[in-house]
Amino acid sequence: MIQLSKNYTLPEREEEIIPIKIVGVGGAGANALDRIVLDGMEKADLIAINTDVQSLASSVAAHKVQLGRAVTRGLGAGGDPEVGQQAALESAEEIRPALANARMIFICTGLGGGTGSGAAPVVAQIAREAGSLVIVFATLPFSFEGKRRTAQAHAALGRLNQIAHAVICFENDRMGDMVAPKAGIHQAFAMADVTISQSARSIVNLIQRPGLIRIGFDDLLTALRSENGRCLFGFGESDSDNRAHDALRQALKNPLMDKGRMLADAAHVLVQVTGGPSMTLSEVEILMQELNRQVNEHTQILFGTAVDGRMGNRLAVTIISSLRAEIDVASDVAAPLPVPAPIWEQPQEAAAKIDILPQPPVLAPAPAPDLIPFEPPPPAAELPPPIAPVEKSRSRVIMPRKKSEPEEEPKPARQKFGQAKQEVLQFEPVTRGRFEKSEPTIIEGQDLDVPTFLRKNIRVK
Amino acid sequence: MASNDLVVGLEIGTSKICVVVGEGRPDGTLRILGVGQAPSRGVRKGEIVDFETAMKCVHEAVVDAEQKSDVMIRSIYVSVAGGHIQSFNNRGCVMVPEDRDEIDEQDIEDVKVSAREVSIPASNAFLHSIIQHYHVDGQDGVLNPVGMLGEKLEADFHIIHGVRNRIQNTIRCVKELPLEVEDVVFSALASAQVVLTQHQKNLGALVVDMGGGTTDYILYVDGAVKQSGVLGIGGDHVTNDISMALRIPMARAEKLKLEEGSCVLGNCLPGETILLKDDSGFAGKEIERETLNTIINLRVREIFELLKRKLEAEPFINYIGAGVFITGGCSLLDGIEHLAGESFEMPAHAAHAQTIAGLTSAFENPQFSTAIGLIKYAQAVQAERPARGFRRLIGKFFSYG
């Protein structure tokens, strides 16, 4: 007879190490990078890129790239994006090896100045060509810094939006809401860096933690996919008695979330709940119930959960989502860019680039490694070439549609995921009777408003 | 003037609101003149959730009390409860100034302030700082250091704090009536004043005030408060469980709990049933008595076990000599002292207000323990600090008036 041992355990799921690089572009980028180092992100390579040698020298990043030796001669870009861009283009060949071999590249930058606004799009372009997932954290200048700076920042933001997979944008003006009115100005500035660091860290954790319900690259892409839209991001952590509620509230409080109001318009919302071994099902359930109240009923929720011993008593919630822009700005220009150029497309791409980058030749010969690990377009994209040249004049209109084909492809997988999620989430319908609408009493991870006999699974009658 | 000694306690509970009017006599005893009550609406788990409705109910109860005791109520002591209330022990320390070596009143105030110099969440406010013991130059267990010689005065305090806005809500609810709020008192602290005698406090005792929405507790060892707090579970949860398990309305479940329910298992005949009658008196559903008792037992046992685990975080529960005293509406549940004794592994009693004179029907009802305790507390405070002091300190944290 065969006997099955009942106390077997599944092999521990290994943490998947994904090569990640974090790039700080410009002065603000370097500051953000410093903060990330302070907060401890040992899993990622940090690269500082700047025109200003002094700032570069004081950066803690292991890898440094100086931009525009000839153009700026080691000085800053002087607030002129043109100069920043020139400098970046000049040093493109130095940037490229620095960004190679990463599946995911975070670019932190402050827009509005010279290096940030000018060089960041170039860096993003190079990163994208290297076949990585590119997520940009950008800070927008304070409105008191003047209209011109704001205009420069928005122009750069527009470009980044077209190039990167996702742009998470922090408005400095809103940092005031996050710190106490009496807090020192350094604290307010530090807040922006802290938010960036926290966001980067939680995205990395999100992907690398072996989860009970895993969130993968594909889910992240889905959540972040927006045409020129706005990224919503929230992170909350709590170890109080009512930690599920508190963590969620904190996440929704994030300045990027606009108190959760914006979630109502989001098409996809990615939620990851991480806790120590003490995290209970009912906590997760309560949290998701509360979140569901914030989102539209058609919203697809990509849910993931992970147990991490290092979390101890804490419970953390990460919410990532994106809003569609009202007007689909320039998606025809944007579309060709991200796909690293099958050869037949070359002339068209160059044409498109001229719209964005006045001086593309340096970038154009990019020997694009043509495999992007997280997007499966090559087969689909290579099929239609015979048609493309014929329709060259119209191709701008058609291109986006073609591009959308490969993008559509992961959808069935996602829907399957969605269904799986529902199965998991359909717990025993836990009812709380007259306490349905009141604030839950959660002690030791149990929702005590639920009748004891239900929680202890004791059959009465 | 008699009205000077008039003290009124108000408890805004989850199931009922209760106002007790008492009269302090020159010899220090208390007499209850009248009790007013009204069913409570707009309160959940000890906290006000519907301000307007709660205010109306408080008004009803106050009017009721005025009629029954034949006095005008102007100012009132209010009890607060709710899951947000927390507590901890802290030691304060001050050095006696060089120019004198005798400890005076000012040093006592200073040491109290220094004990409060701890970080509580910004949204919280202090409710009480209760003195446990003083230490003078390392000499332990000093009860009253005023007049003693010493250089260093230390004091252990038990500090109770809660979310400021929720406490303010309770105060506002009374002030809108309009009535003067003399003080806010943590409900378990009030109950303990009348449920326990000084002797029991010295021996060590745990008071568990199980109300409708919350279970408040306070633990005394050596005559000093060592632990206190609130669990946001109470009699309503028991009723809710019954209502959900037997699929009967809340009101019916409540009646069933009071009339037929028991915490003790195995005390009824096998197959013994209770016939539920519908409104017209006709026979309705039949339920097994053991089922009902199991539901109650599971919930109440859980509350006790939870409480015990909470208390065991600190060593004081091992020094309880007098036992557990259960009061509040839930203590009327049949067999609850038996279950408590079993859970806490020490003698347990269902208790009501002891140290008071007047209407027996009032003080023998454990539902009124907190409100009666409030007037006892008020009397003690007034005797101790004739004019200023407490009000001044409290006034810093709750700016009423």
XYZ file of C-alpha atoms in Angstrom, chain B residues 32-301:
270
model
C -28.767 58.250 45.066
C -31.700 60.571 44.494
C -32.884 59.282 41.192
C -31.990 57.446 38.021
C -33.058 58.396 34.540
C -32.585 56.277 31.507
C -33.438 56.068 27.851
C -32.780 53.472 25.198
C -29.753 54.457 23.213
C -29.728 54.984 19.495
C -26.933 56.314 17.356
C -24.239 54.672 19.449
C -22.179 51.718 18.253
C -19.486 50.002 20.243
C -19.493 52.739 22.839
C -18.954 55.543 20.353
C -21.385 58.017 18.906
C -22.058 57.375 15.249
C -25.198 59.459 14.818
C -24.790 62.697 16.634
C -28.336 64.084 16.356
C -30.039 60.897 17.447
C -27.653 60.300 20.304
C -28.220 63.819 21.517
C -31.978 63.318 21.573
C -31.554 60.141 23.592
C -29.270 61.855 26.082
C -31.816 64.611 26.429
C -34.570 62.075 27.109
C -32.507 60.402 29.803
C -31.612 63.698 31.463
C -35.234 64.815 31.520
C -36.211 61.467 32.962
C -33.620 61.836 35.706
C -34.720 65.382 36.501
C -38.295 64.232 36.922
C -37.436 61.266 39.086
C -35.040 63.059 41.372
C -36.825 66.405 41.299
C -33.715 68.485 40.735
C -32.403 70.700 37.953
C -29.351 69.218 36.312
C -26.806 71.759 35.238
C -23.475 70.047 35.191
C -22.611 66.461 34.653
C -19.802 63.926 34.730
C -19.588 61.864 31.562
C -18.046 58.464 31.048
C -16.328 57.472 27.833
C -15.583 54.086 26.358
C -14.709 52.805 22.923
C -12.071 50.685 21.289
C -9.804 53.669 20.797
C -8.974 53.997 24.492
C -5.542 52.728 25.440
C -3.354 52.814 28.474
C 0.194 52.288 29.660
C 2.331 52.738 32.749
C 5.013 55.353 32.900
C 7.369 56.760 35.483
C 7.954 60.447 35.937
C 10.895 61.939 37.753
C 11.694 65.392 39.151
C 14.512 66.730 41.252
C 13.521 68.792 44.260
C 15.008 72.303 43.912
C 18.272 72.921 45.720
C 16.908 75.622 48.002
C 14.564 73.302 49.870
C 14.598 69.668 50.805
C 10.943 69.113 51.576
C 8.675 67.785 48.880
C 5.631 69.980 48.308
C 2.466 70.044 46.193
C 4.239 71.681 43.295
C 6.652 68.768 42.991
C 3.703 66.407 42.813
C 2.258 68.410 39.935
C 5.641 68.503 38.233
C 6.188 64.798 38.462
C 2.771 64.226 36.968
C 3.623 66.462 34.040
C 6.906 64.678 33.568
C 5.162 61.308 33.520
C 3.001 62.615 30.722
C 5.995 63.500 28.613
C 5.659 60.448 26.479
C 4.634 60.246 22.912
C 1.080 59.253 22.296
C -0.343 59.525 18.772
C -0.893 63.131 17.782
C -4.618 62.593 17.432
C -4.896 61.308 20.994
C -5.479 63.130 24.242
C -4.806 62.130 27.821
C -7.847 61.046 29.786
C -6.318 60.166 33.133
C -2.977 59.988 34.814
C -3.572 57.860 37.853
C -0.893 57.753 40.488
C 0.295 54.305 41.445
C 3.183 54.886 43.811
C 5.777 57.470 44.613
C 9.442 56.775 45.132
C 11.508 59.201 47.148
C 15.270 58.868 46.667
C 14.777 55.258 45.720
C 12.497 54.436 48.655
C 9.632 52.442 47.184
C 5.947 52.433 47.899
C 5.524 55.929 49.243
C 1.848 56.822 49.220
C 2.001 60.507 49.997
C 5.377 62.195 49.718
C 4.199 65.720 50.591
C 6.194 66.902 53.584
C 8.799 64.192 53.242
C 12.445 65.066 52.883
C 14.108 64.055 49.676
C 16.053 65.115 46.622
C 14.552 63.047 43.902
C 10.857 62.353 43.543
C 9.733 59.669 41.158
C 6.197 58.543 40.500
C 4.627 55.697 38.582
C 1.522 56.678 36.715
C -1.052 54.723 34.853
C -1.913 56.831 31.857
C -5.116 56.399 29.905
C -5.538 58.119 26.581
C -7.916 58.038 23.647
C -8.630 59.654 20.320
C -9.280 63.310 21.013
C -12.050 63.842 18.492
C -14.071 60.863 19.642
C -13.880 62.040 23.223
C -14.779 65.526 22.101
C -17.820 64.138 20.315
C -19.155 62.794 23.569
C -18.505 66.110 25.279
C -20.138 68.055 22.502
C -23.156 65.835 22.599
C -23.748 66.896 26.193
C -22.765 70.499 25.750
C -25.310 70.996 22.987
C -28.150 70.206 25.363
C -26.863 72.460 27.009
C -25.240 71.032 30.096
C -21.911 71.747 31.665
C -19.405 68.907 31.455
C -17.475 68.710 34.680
C -15.158 65.954 33.622
C -14.821 62.935 31.386
C -13.984 59.659 33.038
C -13.004 56.349 31.553
C -15.995 54.100 32.184
C -14.194 51.157 33.773
C -12.430 53.502 36.167
C -15.807 54.865 37.210
C -17.336 51.421 37.644
C -14.432 50.269 39.768
C -15.100 53.069 42.243
C -18.335 51.474 43.359
C -17.863 47.828 42.474
C -14.696 47.425 44.481
C -14.037 48.321 48.079
C -10.703 49.786 49.040
C -9.851 46.464 50.615
C -10.448 44.615 47.368
C -8.363 47.143 45.462
C -5.523 46.495 47.871
C -5.841 42.762 47.510
C -5.818 43.047 43.750
C -8.903 42.786 41.586
C -10.008 42.858 37.996
C -13.192 44.698 37.075
C -14.755 43.721 33.777
C -17.572 46.020 32.739
C -19.403 44.220 29.961
C -21.811 46.598 28.345
C -23.748 46.416 25.134
C -21.048 47.509 22.752
C -17.801 47.305 24.649
C -16.092 45.374 27.375
C -14.061 47.723 29.545
C -11.608 46.446 32.086
C -9.409 47.786 34.800
C -6.978 45.894 36.982
C -5.979 46.947 40.486
C -2.992 45.620 42.357
C -1.867 47.024 45.705
C -4.605 49.615 45.530
C -3.266 51.092 42.302
C -4.458 50.852 38.719
C -2.053 48.732 36.735
C -3.828 47.916 33.513
C -6.966 49.144 31.790
C -8.523 49.213 28.389
C -11.465 48.507 26.172
C -12.394 45.629 23.912
C -14.864 46.617 21.245
C -17.048 43.594 21.866
C -20.005 43.305 24.178
C -23.521 42.099 24.678
C -24.604 43.274 21.248
C -22.241 40.778 19.746
C -23.833 37.987 21.725
C -27.241 39.100 20.500
C -25.982 39.420 16.952
C -24.585 35.903 17.072
C -27.891 34.529 18.300
C -29.810 36.472 15.698
C -27.609 35.189 12.917
C -27.415 31.609 14.070
C -31.122 31.178 14.710
C -32.178 33.574 11.973
C -34.393 35.658 14.176
C -34.579 39.449 14.429
C -32.254 41.300 16.768
C -35.023 42.329 19.141
C -36.197 38.746 19.482
C -32.652 37.546 19.965
C -32.069 40.106 22.687
C -35.178 38.966 24.550
C -34.212 35.352 24.162
C -30.738 36.050 25.503
C -32.092 37.800 28.587
C -34.904 35.395 29.361
C -33.580 32.011 28.374
C -29.893 32.321 27.658
C -27.089 30.956 29.785
C -23.332 30.826 29.560
C -23.152 27.384 31.079
C -23.182 24.301 28.909
C -24.502 20.899 29.796
C -26.930 22.316 32.282
C -30.121 21.394 30.492
C -31.908 18.197 29.588
C -30.902 16.600 26.331
C -33.276 17.748 23.619
C -34.821 20.424 25.776
C -36.334 23.057 23.545
C -37.589 26.597 23.842
C -40.699 27.561 21.969
C -40.393 30.901 20.298
C -43.707 32.665 20.201
C -44.450 35.159 17.510
C -45.987 38.543 18.165
C -49.538 37.266 18.252
C -48.631 34.666 20.840
C -48.852 31.702 18.514
C -46.247 29.036 18.604
C -43.486 29.730 16.156
C -40.045 28.272 15.878
C -38.675 25.727 18.259
C -35.031 25.862 19.186
C -32.851 23.678 21.287
C -31.746 25.235 24.540
C -28.270 23.783 24.229
C -27.852 25.473 20.850
C -28.664 28.860 22.306
C -26.320 28.318 25.218
C -23.526 27.151 22.939
C -23.703 30.344 20.910
C -23.593 32.493 24.028
C -20.912 30.419 25.659
C -18.627 30.557 22.641
C -18.824 34.303 22.377
C -18.487 35.144 26.051
C -15.691 32.648 26.516
